[in-house]
Backbone as ProteinMPNN parsed JSONL, in Angstrom:
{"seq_chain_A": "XXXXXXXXXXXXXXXXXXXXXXXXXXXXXXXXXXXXXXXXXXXXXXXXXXXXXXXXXXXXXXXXXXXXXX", "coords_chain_A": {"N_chain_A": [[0.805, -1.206, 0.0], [2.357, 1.602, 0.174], [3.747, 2.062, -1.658], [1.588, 2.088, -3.424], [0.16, 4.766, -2.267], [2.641, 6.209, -2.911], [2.844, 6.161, -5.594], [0.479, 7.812, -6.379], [1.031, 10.076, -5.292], [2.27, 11.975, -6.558], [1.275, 12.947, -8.996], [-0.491, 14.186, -7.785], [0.978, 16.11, -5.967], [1.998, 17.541, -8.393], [0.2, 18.702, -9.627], [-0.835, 20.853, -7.594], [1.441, 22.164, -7.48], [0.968, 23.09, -9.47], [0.864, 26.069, -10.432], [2.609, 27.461, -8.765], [4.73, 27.024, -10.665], [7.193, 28.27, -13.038], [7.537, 27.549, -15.644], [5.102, 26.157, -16.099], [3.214, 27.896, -15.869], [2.852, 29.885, -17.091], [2.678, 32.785, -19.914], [3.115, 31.338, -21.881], [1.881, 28.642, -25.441], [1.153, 25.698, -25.57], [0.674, 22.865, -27.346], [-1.2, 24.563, -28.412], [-3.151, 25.194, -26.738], [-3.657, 26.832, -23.675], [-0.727, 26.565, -21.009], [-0.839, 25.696, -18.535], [-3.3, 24.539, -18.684], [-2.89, 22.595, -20.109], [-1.01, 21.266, -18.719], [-2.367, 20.442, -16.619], [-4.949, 18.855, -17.414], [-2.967, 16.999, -18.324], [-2.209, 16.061, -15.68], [-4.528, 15.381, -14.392], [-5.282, 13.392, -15.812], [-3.508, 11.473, -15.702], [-4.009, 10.799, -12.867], [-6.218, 9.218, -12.493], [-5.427, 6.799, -13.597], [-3.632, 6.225, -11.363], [-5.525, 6.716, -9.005], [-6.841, 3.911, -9.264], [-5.371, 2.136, -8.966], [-4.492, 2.394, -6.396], [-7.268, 2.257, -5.27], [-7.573, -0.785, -6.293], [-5.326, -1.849, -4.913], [-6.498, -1.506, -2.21], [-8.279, -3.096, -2.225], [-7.317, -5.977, -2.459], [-6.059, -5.599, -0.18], [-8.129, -6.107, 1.779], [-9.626, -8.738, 1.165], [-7.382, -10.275, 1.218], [-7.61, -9.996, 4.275], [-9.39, -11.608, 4.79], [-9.92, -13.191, 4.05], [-11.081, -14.152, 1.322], [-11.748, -14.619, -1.861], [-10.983, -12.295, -4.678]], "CA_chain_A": [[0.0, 0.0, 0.0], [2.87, 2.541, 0.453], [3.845, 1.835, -3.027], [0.455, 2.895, -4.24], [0.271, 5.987, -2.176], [3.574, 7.271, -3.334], [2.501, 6.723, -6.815], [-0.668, 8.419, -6.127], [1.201, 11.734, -4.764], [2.936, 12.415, -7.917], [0.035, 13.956, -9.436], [-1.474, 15.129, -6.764], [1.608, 17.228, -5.84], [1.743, 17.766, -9.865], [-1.271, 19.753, -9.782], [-0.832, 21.482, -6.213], [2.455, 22.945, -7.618], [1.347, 24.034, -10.895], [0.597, 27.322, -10.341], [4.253, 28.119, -9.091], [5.708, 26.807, -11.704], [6.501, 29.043, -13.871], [6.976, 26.907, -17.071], [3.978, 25.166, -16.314], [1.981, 28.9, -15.555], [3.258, 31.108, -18.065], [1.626, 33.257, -21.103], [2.982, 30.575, -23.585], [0.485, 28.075, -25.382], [1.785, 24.509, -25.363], [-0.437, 22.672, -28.452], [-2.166, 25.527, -29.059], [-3.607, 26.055, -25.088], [-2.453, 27.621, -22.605], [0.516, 25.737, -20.988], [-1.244, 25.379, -17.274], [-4.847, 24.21, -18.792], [-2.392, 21.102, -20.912], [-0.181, 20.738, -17.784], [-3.417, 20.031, -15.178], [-5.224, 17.984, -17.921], [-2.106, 15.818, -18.263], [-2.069, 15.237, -14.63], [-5.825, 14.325, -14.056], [-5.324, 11.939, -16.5], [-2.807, 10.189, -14.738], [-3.954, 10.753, -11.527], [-7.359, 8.22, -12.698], [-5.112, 5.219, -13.285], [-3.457, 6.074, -10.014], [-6.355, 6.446, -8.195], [-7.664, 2.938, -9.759], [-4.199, 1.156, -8.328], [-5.011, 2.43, -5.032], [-8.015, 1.323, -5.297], [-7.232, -2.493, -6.319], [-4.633, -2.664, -3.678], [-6.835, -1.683, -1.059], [-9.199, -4.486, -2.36], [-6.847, -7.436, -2.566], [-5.685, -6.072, 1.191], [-8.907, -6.454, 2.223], [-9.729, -9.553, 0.46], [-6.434, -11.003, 2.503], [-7.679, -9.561, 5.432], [-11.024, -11.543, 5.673], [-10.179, -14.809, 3.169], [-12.204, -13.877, 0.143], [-11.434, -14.075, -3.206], [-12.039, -11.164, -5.762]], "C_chain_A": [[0.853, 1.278, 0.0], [3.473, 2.849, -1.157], [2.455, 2.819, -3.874], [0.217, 4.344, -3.955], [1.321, 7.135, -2.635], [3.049, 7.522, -4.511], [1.469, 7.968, -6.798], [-0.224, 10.356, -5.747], [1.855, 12.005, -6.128], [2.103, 13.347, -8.493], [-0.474, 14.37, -9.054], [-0.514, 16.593, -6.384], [1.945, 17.675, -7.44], [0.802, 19.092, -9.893], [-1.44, 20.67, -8.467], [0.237, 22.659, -7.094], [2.026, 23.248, -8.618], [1.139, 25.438, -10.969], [1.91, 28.145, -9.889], [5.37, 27.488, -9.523], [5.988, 27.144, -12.889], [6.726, 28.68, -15.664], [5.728, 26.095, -17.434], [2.572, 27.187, -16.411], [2.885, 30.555, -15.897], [2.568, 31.868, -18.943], [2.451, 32.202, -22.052], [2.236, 29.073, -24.099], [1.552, 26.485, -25.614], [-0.003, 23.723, -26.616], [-1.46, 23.635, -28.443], [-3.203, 26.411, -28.032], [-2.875, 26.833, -24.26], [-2.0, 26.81, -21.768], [-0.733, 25.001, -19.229], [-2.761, 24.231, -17.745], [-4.103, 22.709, -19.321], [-1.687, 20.3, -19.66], [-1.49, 19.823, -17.06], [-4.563, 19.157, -15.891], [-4.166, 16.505, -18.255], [-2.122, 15.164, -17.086], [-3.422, 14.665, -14.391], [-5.866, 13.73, -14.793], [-4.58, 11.124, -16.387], [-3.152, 10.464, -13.401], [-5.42, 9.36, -11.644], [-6.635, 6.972, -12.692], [-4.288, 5.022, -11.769], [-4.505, 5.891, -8.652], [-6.885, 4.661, -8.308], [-6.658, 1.83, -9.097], [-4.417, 1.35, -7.231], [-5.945, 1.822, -4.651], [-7.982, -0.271, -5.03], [-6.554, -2.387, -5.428], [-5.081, -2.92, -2.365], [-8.192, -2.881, -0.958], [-8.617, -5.364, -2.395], [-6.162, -6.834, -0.921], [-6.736, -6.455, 2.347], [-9.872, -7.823, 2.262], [-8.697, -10.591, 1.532], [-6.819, -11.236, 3.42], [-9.104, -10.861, 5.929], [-10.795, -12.864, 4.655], [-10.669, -14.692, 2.185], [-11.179, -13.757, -0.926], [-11.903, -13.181, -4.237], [-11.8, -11.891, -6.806]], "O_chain_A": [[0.145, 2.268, -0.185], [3.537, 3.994, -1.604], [2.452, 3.814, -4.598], [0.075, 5.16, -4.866], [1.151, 8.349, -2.74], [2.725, 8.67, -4.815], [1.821, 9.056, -7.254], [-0.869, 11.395, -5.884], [0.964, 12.713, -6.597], [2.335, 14.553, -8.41], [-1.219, 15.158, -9.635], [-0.934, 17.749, -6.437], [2.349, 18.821, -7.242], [1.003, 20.262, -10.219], [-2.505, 21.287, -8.49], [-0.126, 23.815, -7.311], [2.85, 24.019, -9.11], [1.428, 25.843, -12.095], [2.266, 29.197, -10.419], [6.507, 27.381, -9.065], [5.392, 26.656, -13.849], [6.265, 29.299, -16.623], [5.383, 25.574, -18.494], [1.464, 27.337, -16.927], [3.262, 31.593, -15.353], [1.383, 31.592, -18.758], [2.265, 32.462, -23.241], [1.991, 28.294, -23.178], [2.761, 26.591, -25.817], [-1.195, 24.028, -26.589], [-2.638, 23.281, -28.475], [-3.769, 27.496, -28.161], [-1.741, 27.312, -24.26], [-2.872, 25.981, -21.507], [-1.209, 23.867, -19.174], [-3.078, 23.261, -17.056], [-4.682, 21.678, -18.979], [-1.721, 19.076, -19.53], [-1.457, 18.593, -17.033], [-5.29, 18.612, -15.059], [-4.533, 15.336, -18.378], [-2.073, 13.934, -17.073], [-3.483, 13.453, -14.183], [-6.892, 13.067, -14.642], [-4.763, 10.005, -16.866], [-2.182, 10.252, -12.674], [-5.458, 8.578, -10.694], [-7.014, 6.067, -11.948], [-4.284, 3.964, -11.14], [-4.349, 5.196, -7.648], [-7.337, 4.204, -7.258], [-7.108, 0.743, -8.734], [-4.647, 0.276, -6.674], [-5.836, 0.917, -3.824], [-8.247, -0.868, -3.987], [-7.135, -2.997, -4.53], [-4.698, -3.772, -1.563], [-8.809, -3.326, 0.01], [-9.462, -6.258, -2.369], [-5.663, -7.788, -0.324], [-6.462, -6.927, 3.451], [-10.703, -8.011, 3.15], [-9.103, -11.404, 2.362], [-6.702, -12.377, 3.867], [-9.62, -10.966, 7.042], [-11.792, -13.584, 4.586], [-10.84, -15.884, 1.932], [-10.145, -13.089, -0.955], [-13.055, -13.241, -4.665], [-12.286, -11.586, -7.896]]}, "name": "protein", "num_of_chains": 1, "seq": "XXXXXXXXXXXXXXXXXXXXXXXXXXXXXXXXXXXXXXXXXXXXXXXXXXXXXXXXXXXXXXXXXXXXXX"}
C-alpha cells in the first residue's frame, strides 16, 4: 500500500504545484492552449489510473484480510 500511495502523490503534488511553476503557468500556449490548462489535464489523466491502483490494492488487502477471493 505505500507503493500505491507514493505513486498516487505524484500527481497530486503535480497539480498542487502548478501554479508556481513558472513553465507550467506562463503566457505561452503549449499545443495551441495555454501551458497550465495542458499541464493540469495531463495530470488528471494520470492521476485516474493512479487512483484505480489504489483502489485495487486496497481491495486485494482487504480480500487477505477476511479470506475472500475477488
Amino acid at each position: 500500500m505505500p507503493l500505491a500511495l507514493t505513486l498516487l502523490a505524484v500527481p497530486v503534488v503535480a497539480l498542487l504545484a502548478a501554479v508556481w511553476l513558472p513553465f507550467a503557468n506562463g503566457p505561452q500556449l503549449w499545443l495551441g492552449l495555454p501551458s497550465l490548462l495542458v499541464w493540469s489535464v495531463g495530470w488528471v489523466l494520470a492521476l485516474t489510473p493512479a487512483l484505480a491502483y489504489v483502489e485495487r490494492c486496497r481491495l486485494k488487502a482487504a480480500a487477505a484480510l477476511t479470506g475472500e477471493e475477488l
